[in-house]
Tab-separated table of C-alpha atoms in Angstrom:
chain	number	residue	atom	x	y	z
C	1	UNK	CA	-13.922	21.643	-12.765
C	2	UNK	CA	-11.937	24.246	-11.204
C	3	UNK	CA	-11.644	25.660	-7.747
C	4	UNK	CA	-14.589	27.751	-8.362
C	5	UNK	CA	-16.224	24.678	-7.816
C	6	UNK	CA	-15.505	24.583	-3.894
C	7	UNK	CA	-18.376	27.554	-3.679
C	8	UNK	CA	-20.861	24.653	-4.706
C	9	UNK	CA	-19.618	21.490	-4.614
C	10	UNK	CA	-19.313	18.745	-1.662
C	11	UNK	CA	-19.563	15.519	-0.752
C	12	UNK	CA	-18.000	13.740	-3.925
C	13	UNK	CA	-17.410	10.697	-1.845
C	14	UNK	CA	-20.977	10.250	-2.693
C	15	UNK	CA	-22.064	13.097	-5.354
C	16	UNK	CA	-19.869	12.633	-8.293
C	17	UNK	CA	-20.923	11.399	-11.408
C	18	UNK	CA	-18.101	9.183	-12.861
C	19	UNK	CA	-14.874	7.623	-11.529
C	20	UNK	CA	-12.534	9.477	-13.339
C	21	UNK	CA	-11.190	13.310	-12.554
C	22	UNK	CA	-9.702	15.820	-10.285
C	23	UNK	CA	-11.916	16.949	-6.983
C	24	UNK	CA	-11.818	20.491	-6.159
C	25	UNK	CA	-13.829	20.451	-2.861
C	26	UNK	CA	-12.878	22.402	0.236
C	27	UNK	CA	-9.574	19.850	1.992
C	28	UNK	CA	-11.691	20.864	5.016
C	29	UNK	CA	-15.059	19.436	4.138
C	30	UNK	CA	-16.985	16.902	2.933
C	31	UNK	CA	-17.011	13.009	3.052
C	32	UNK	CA	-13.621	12.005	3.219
C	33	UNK	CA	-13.115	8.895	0.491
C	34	UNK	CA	-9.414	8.222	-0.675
C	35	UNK	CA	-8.774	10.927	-3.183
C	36	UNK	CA	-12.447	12.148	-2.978
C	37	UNK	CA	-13.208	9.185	-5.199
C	38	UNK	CA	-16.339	7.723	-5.224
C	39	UNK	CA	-17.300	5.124	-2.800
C	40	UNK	CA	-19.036	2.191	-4.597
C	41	UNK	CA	-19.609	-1.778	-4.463
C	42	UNK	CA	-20.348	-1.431	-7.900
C	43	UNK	CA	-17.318	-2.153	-9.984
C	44	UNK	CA	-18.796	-1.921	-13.453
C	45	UNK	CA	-16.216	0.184	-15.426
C	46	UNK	CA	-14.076	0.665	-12.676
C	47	UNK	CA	-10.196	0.442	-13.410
C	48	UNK	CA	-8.376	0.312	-9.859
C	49	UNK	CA	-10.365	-0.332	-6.548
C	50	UNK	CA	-8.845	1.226	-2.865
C	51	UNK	CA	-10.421	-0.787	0.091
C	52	UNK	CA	-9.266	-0.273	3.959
C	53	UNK	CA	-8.340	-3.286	5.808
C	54	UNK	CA	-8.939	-1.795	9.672
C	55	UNK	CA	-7.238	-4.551	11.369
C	56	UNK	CA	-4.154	-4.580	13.823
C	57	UNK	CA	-4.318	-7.743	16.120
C	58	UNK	CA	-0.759	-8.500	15.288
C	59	UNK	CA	1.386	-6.289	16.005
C	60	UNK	CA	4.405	-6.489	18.309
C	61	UNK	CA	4.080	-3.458	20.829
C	62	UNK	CA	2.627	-0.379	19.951
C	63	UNK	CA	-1.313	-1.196	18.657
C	64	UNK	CA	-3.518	1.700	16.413
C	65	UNK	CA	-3.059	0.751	12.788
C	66	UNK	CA	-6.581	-0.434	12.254
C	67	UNK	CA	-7.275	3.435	12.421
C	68	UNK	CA	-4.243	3.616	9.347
C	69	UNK	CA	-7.415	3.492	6.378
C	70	UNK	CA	-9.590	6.370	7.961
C	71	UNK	CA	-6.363	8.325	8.540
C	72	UNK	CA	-4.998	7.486	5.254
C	73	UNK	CA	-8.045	8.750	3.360
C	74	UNK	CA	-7.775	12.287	5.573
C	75	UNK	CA	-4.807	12.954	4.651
C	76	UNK	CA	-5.184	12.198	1.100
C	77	UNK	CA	-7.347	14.982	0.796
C	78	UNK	CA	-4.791	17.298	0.367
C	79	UNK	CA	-3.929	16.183	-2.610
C	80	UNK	CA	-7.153	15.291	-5.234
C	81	UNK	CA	-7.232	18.455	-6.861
C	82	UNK	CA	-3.945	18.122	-8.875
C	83	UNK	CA	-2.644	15.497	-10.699
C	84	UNK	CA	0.176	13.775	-8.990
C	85	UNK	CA	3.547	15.575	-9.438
C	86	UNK	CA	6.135	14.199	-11.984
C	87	UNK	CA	4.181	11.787	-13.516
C	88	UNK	CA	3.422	13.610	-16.843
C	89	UNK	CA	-0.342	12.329	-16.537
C	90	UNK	CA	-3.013	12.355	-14.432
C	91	UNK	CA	-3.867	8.832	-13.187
C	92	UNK	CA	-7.393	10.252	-11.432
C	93	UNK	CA	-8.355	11.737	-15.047
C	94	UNK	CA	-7.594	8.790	-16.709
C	95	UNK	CA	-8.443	5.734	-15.197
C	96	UNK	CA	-11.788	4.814	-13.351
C	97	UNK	CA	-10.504	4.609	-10.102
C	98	UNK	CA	-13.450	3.893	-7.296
C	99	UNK	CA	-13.040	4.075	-3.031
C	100	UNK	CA	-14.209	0.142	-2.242
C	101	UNK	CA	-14.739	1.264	1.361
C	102	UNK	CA	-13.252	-1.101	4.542
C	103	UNK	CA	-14.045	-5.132	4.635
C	104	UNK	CA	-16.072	-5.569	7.764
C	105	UNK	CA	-15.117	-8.619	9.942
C	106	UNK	CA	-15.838	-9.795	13.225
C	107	UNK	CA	-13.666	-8.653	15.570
C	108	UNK	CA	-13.165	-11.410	18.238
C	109	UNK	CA	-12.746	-13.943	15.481
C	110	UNK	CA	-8.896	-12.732	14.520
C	111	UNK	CA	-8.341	-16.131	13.272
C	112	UNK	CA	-10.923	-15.939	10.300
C	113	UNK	CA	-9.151	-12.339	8.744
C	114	UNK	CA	-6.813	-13.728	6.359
C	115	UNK	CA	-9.571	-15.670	4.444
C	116	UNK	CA	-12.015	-12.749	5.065
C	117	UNK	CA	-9.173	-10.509	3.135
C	118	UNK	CA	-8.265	-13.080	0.439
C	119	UNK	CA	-12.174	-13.478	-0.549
C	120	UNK	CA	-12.692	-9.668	-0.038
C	121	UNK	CA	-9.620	-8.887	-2.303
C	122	UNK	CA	-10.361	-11.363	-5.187
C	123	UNK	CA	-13.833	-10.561	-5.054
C	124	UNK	CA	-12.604	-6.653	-6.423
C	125	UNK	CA	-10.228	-8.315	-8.412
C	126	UNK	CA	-13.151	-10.658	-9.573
C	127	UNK	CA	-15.203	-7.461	-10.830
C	128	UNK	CA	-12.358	-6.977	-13.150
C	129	UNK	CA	-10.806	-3.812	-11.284
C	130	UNK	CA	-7.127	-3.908	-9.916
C	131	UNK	CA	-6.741	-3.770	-6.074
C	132	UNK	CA	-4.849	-1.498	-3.701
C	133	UNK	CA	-5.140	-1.915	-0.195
C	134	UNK	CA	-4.769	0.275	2.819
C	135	UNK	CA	-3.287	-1.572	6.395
C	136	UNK	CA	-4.058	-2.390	8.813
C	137	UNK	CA	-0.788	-4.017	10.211
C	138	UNK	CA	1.250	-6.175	7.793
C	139	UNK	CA	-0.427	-9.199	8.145
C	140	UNK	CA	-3.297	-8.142	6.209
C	141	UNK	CA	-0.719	-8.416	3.031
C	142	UNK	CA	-0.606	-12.780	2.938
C	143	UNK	CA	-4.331	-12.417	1.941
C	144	UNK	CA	-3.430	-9.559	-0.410
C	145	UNK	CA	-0.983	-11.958	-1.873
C	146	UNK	CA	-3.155	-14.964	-2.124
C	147	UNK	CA	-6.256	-13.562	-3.845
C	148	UNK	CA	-3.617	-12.077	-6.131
C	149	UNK	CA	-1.487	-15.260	-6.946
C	150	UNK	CA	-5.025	-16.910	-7.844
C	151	UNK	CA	-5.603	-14.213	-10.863
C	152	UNK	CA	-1.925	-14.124	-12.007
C	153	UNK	CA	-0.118	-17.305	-10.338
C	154	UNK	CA	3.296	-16.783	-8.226
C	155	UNK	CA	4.248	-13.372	-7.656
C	156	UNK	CA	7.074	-11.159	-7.498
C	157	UNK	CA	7.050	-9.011	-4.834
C	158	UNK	CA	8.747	-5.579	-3.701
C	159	UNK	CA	8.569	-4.694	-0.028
C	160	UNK	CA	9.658	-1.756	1.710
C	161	UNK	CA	10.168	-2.585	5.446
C	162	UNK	CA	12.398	-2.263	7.798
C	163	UNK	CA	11.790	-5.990	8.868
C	164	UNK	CA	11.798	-9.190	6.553
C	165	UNK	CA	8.930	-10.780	8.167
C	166	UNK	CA	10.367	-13.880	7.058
C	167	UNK	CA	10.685	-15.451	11.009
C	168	UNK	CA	9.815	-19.337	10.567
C	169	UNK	CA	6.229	-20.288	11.405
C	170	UNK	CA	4.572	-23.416	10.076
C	171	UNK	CA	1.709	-22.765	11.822
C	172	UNK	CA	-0.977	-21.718	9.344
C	173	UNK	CA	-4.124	-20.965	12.412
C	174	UNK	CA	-1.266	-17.951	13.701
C	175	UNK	CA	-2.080	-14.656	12.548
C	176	UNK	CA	1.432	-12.958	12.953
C	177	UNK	CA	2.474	-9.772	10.880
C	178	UNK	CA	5.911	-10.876	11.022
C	179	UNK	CA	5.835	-14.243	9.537
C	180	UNK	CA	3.169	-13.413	6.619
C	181	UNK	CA	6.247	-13.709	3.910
C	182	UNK	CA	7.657	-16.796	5.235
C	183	UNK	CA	4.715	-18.329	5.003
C	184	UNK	CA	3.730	-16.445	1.049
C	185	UNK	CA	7.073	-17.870	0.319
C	186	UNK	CA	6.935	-21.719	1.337
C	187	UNK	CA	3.526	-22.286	-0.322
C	188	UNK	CA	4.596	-20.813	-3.602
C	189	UNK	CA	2.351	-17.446	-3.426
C	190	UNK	CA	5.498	-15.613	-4.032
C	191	UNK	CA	8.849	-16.381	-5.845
C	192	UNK	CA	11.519	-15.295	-3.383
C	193	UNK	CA	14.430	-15.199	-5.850
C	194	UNK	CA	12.468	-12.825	-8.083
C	195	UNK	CA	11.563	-10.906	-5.334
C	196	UNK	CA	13.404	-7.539	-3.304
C	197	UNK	CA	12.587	-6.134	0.778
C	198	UNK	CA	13.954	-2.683	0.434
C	199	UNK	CA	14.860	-0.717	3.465
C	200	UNK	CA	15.836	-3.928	5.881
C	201	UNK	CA	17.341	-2.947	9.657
C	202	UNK	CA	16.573	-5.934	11.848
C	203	UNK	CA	18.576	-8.963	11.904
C	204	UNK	CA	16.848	-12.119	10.215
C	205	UNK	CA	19.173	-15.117	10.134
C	206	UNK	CA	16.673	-16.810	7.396
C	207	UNK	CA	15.746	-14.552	4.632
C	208	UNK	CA	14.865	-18.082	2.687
C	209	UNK	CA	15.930	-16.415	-0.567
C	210	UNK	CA	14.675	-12.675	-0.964
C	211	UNK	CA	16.753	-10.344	-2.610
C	212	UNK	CA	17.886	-7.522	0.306
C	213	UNK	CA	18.052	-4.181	-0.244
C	214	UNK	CA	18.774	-3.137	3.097
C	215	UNK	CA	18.929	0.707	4.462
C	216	UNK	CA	22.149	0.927	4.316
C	217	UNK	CA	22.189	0.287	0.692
C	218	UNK	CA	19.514	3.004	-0.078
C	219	UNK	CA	21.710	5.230	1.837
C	220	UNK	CA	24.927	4.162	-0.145
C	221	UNK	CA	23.529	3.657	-3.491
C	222	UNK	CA	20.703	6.282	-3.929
C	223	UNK	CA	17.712	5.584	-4.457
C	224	UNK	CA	17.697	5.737	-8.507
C	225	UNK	CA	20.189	2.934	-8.334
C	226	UNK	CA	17.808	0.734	-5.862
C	227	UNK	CA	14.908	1.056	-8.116
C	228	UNK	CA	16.932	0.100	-11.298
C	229	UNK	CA	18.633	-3.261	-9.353
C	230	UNK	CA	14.867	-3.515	-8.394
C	231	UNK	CA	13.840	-3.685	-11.815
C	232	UNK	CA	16.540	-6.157	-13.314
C	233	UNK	CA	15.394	-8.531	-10.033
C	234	UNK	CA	11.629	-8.720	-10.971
C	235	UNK	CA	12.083	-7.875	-14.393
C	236	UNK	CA	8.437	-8.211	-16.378
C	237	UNK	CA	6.655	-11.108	-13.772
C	238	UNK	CA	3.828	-9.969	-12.342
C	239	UNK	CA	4.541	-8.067	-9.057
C	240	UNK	CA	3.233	-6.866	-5.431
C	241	UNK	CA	4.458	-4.267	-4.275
C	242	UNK	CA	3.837	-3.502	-0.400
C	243	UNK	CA	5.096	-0.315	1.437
C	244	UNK	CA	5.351	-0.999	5.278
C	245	UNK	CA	5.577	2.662	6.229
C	246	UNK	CA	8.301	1.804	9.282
C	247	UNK	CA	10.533	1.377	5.815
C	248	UNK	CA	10.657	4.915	6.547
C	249	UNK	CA	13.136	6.358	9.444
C	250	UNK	CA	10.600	7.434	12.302
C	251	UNK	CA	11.539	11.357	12.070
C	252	UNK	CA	9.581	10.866	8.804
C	253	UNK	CA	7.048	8.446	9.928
C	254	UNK	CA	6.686	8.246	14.106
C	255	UNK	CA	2.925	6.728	13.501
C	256	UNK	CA	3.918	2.909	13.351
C	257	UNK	CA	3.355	0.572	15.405
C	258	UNK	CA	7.431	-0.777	14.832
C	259	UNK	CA	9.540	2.243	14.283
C	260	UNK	CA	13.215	1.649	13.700
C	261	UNK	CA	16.111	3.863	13.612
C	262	UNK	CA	18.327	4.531	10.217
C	263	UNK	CA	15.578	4.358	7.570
C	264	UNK	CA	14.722	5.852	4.444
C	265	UNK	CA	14.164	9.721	4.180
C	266	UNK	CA	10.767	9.975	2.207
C	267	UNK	CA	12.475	11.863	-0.647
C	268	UNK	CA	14.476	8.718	-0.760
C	269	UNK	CA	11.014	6.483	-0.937
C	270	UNK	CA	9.602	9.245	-3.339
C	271	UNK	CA	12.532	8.674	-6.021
C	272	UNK	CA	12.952	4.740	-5.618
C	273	UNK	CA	9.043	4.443	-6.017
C	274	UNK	CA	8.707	6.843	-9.374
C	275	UNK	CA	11.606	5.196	-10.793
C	276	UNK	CA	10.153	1.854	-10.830
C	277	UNK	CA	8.095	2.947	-13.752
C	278	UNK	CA	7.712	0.164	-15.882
C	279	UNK	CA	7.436	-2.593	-13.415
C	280	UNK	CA	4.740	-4.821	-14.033
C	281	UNK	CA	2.484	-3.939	-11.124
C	282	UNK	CA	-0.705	-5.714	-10.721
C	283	UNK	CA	-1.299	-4.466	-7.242
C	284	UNK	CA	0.014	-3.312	-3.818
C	285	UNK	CA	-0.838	-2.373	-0.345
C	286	UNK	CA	0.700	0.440	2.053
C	287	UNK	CA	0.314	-1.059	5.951
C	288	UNK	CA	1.339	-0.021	9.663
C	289	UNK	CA	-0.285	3.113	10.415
C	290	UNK	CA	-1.008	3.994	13.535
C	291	UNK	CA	-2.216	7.387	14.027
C	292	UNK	CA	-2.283	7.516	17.861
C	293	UNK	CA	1.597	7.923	17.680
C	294	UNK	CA	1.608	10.548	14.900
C	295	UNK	CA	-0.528	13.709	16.391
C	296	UNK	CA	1.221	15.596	13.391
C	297	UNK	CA	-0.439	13.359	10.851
C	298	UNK	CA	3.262	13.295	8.877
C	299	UNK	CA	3.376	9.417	8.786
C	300	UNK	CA	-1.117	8.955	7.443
C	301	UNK	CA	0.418	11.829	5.051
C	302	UNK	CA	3.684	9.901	3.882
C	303	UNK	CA	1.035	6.523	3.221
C	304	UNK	CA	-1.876	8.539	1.469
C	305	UNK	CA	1.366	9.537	-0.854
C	306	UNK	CA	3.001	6.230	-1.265
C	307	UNK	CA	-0.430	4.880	-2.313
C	308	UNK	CA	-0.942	7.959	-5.019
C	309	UNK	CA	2.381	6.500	-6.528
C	310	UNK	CA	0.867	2.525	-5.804
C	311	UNK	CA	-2.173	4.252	-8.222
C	312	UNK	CA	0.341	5.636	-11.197
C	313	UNK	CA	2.839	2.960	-10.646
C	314	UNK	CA	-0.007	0.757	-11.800
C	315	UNK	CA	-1.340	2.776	-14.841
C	316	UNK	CA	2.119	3.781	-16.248
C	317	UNK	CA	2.039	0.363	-18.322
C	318	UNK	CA	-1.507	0.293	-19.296
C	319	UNK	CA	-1.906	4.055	-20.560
């Protein structure tokens, strides 16, 4: 394929062949899939699955990120027709990687959307294809969690926030994107003491044993030095990784529905992210998009990135 293509070819949402290589359609039309991959249910031969999770019913203020998949898979069409930068490979060439599409869910039944996304998630992971998931606002990441802790038991898990979302709440009916890792953390879906929240800037007086990172630390440290303390915490366990993009100061990402001052730059999330290499990653999410707040598109633009990386993260230890 090469640009010459773009006189002919559109659509590859839908038209493409395979799973695997570059798409050199027009940025400005066609179906929009993330990364112009192919859409398909179908995960015969299929390496790494992206599915949208459209749902934002808890948030704390500013509502929107059930839009965050659609405008996450706009934005990354600015990218398919190169292979990501720095890598030294080309995870779209390959790997099979397949657009799962959204999980549909009944709206006015909130309650029911953390077992709706664990079954949806493990039944990708089921299929034999590795999962990463677009938000929706955090909570959609305890289900995320769950289906994964069934394949590969408790988890490690690296989250970029600016918030711990480790507030107390023993109530397992509450749907609350604030408490999802408290709750991951007391019934053994993650291992807190092999685990690291990167970017923190709220006050927590619990943390119940996460490793913090906060953004002051980034900001101190660097971001290569993060990423290697990052890598002696977790070391080779089987690890989450999810990107809440409010990690990010809001000059680089206004579009969330929590923004908070002093975060990191996105050259900072950029470095920490490719310098993880070697991680054992066996899946990830990036969550709390809201587009209505970003008319510039910067922040879907910063997630449809941090999910490219979520992609070669993944394949750097199974080239």
């Amino acid at each position: 394929m090469s640009l010459e293509d773009a006189k002919t070819e559109v659509d590859h949402a839908f038209t493409r062949a395979d799973f695997k290589g570059p798409s050199f359609e027009n940025v400005f039309a066609g179906a929009p899939s993330f990364l112009r991959r192919r859409y398909s249910k179908d995960l015969s031969g299929v390496d790494m699955a992206v599915t949208g999770l459209p749902f934002d019913q808890a948030v704390t203020n500013r509502p929107g990120t059930r839009l965050g998949p659609r405008a996450i898979r706009e934005a990354s069409l600015l990218q398919p027709c190169d292979a990501p930068y720095g890598w030294g490979f080309d995870v779209l060439s390959e790997f099979a990687i397949a657009d799962y599409g959204d999980m549909a869910f009944d709206y006015a039944r909130p309650d029911l959307v953390p077992g709706l996304i664990q079954s949806h998630v493990a039944g990708i992971l089921g299929q034999g294809a590795a999962c990463i998931a677009l938000g929706g606002d955090h909570s959609v990441t305890l289900g995320c969690l769950r289906a994964h802790a069934e394949k590969h038991g408790p988890l490690s898990v690296i989250q970029f926030d600016a918030h711990t979302d480790t507030w107390a709440d023993d109530d397992l009916s509450r749907v609350d994107h604030g408490t999802f890792m408290y709750k991951a953390a007391k019934e053994g879906t993650v291992i807190a003491g092999r685990s690291v929240q990167i970017g923190i800037r709220t006050d927590n007086p619990d943390t119940i044993g996460f490793n913090i990172l906060d953004a002051r630390d980034v900001h101190r440290l660097g971001p290569e030095a993060i990423a290697q303390k990052v890598k002696e915490i977790v070391g080779d366990h089987p690890c989450y990784l999810t990107f809440d993009i409010d990690a990010l100061d809001p000059a680089f990402a206004p579009g969330t529905g929590t923004p908070v001052w002093g975060g990191l730059t996105s050259h900072q999330a950029a470095v920490a992210l490719r310098d993880l290499a070697g991680i054992n990653l066996v899946g990830g999410d990036v969550v709390e998009v809201s587009p209505p707040f970003d008319t510039t598109g910067a922040t879907a633009i910063a997630a449809a990135h941090v999910a490219t990386e979520l992609l070669s993260l993944w394949a750097w230890t199974r080239r």
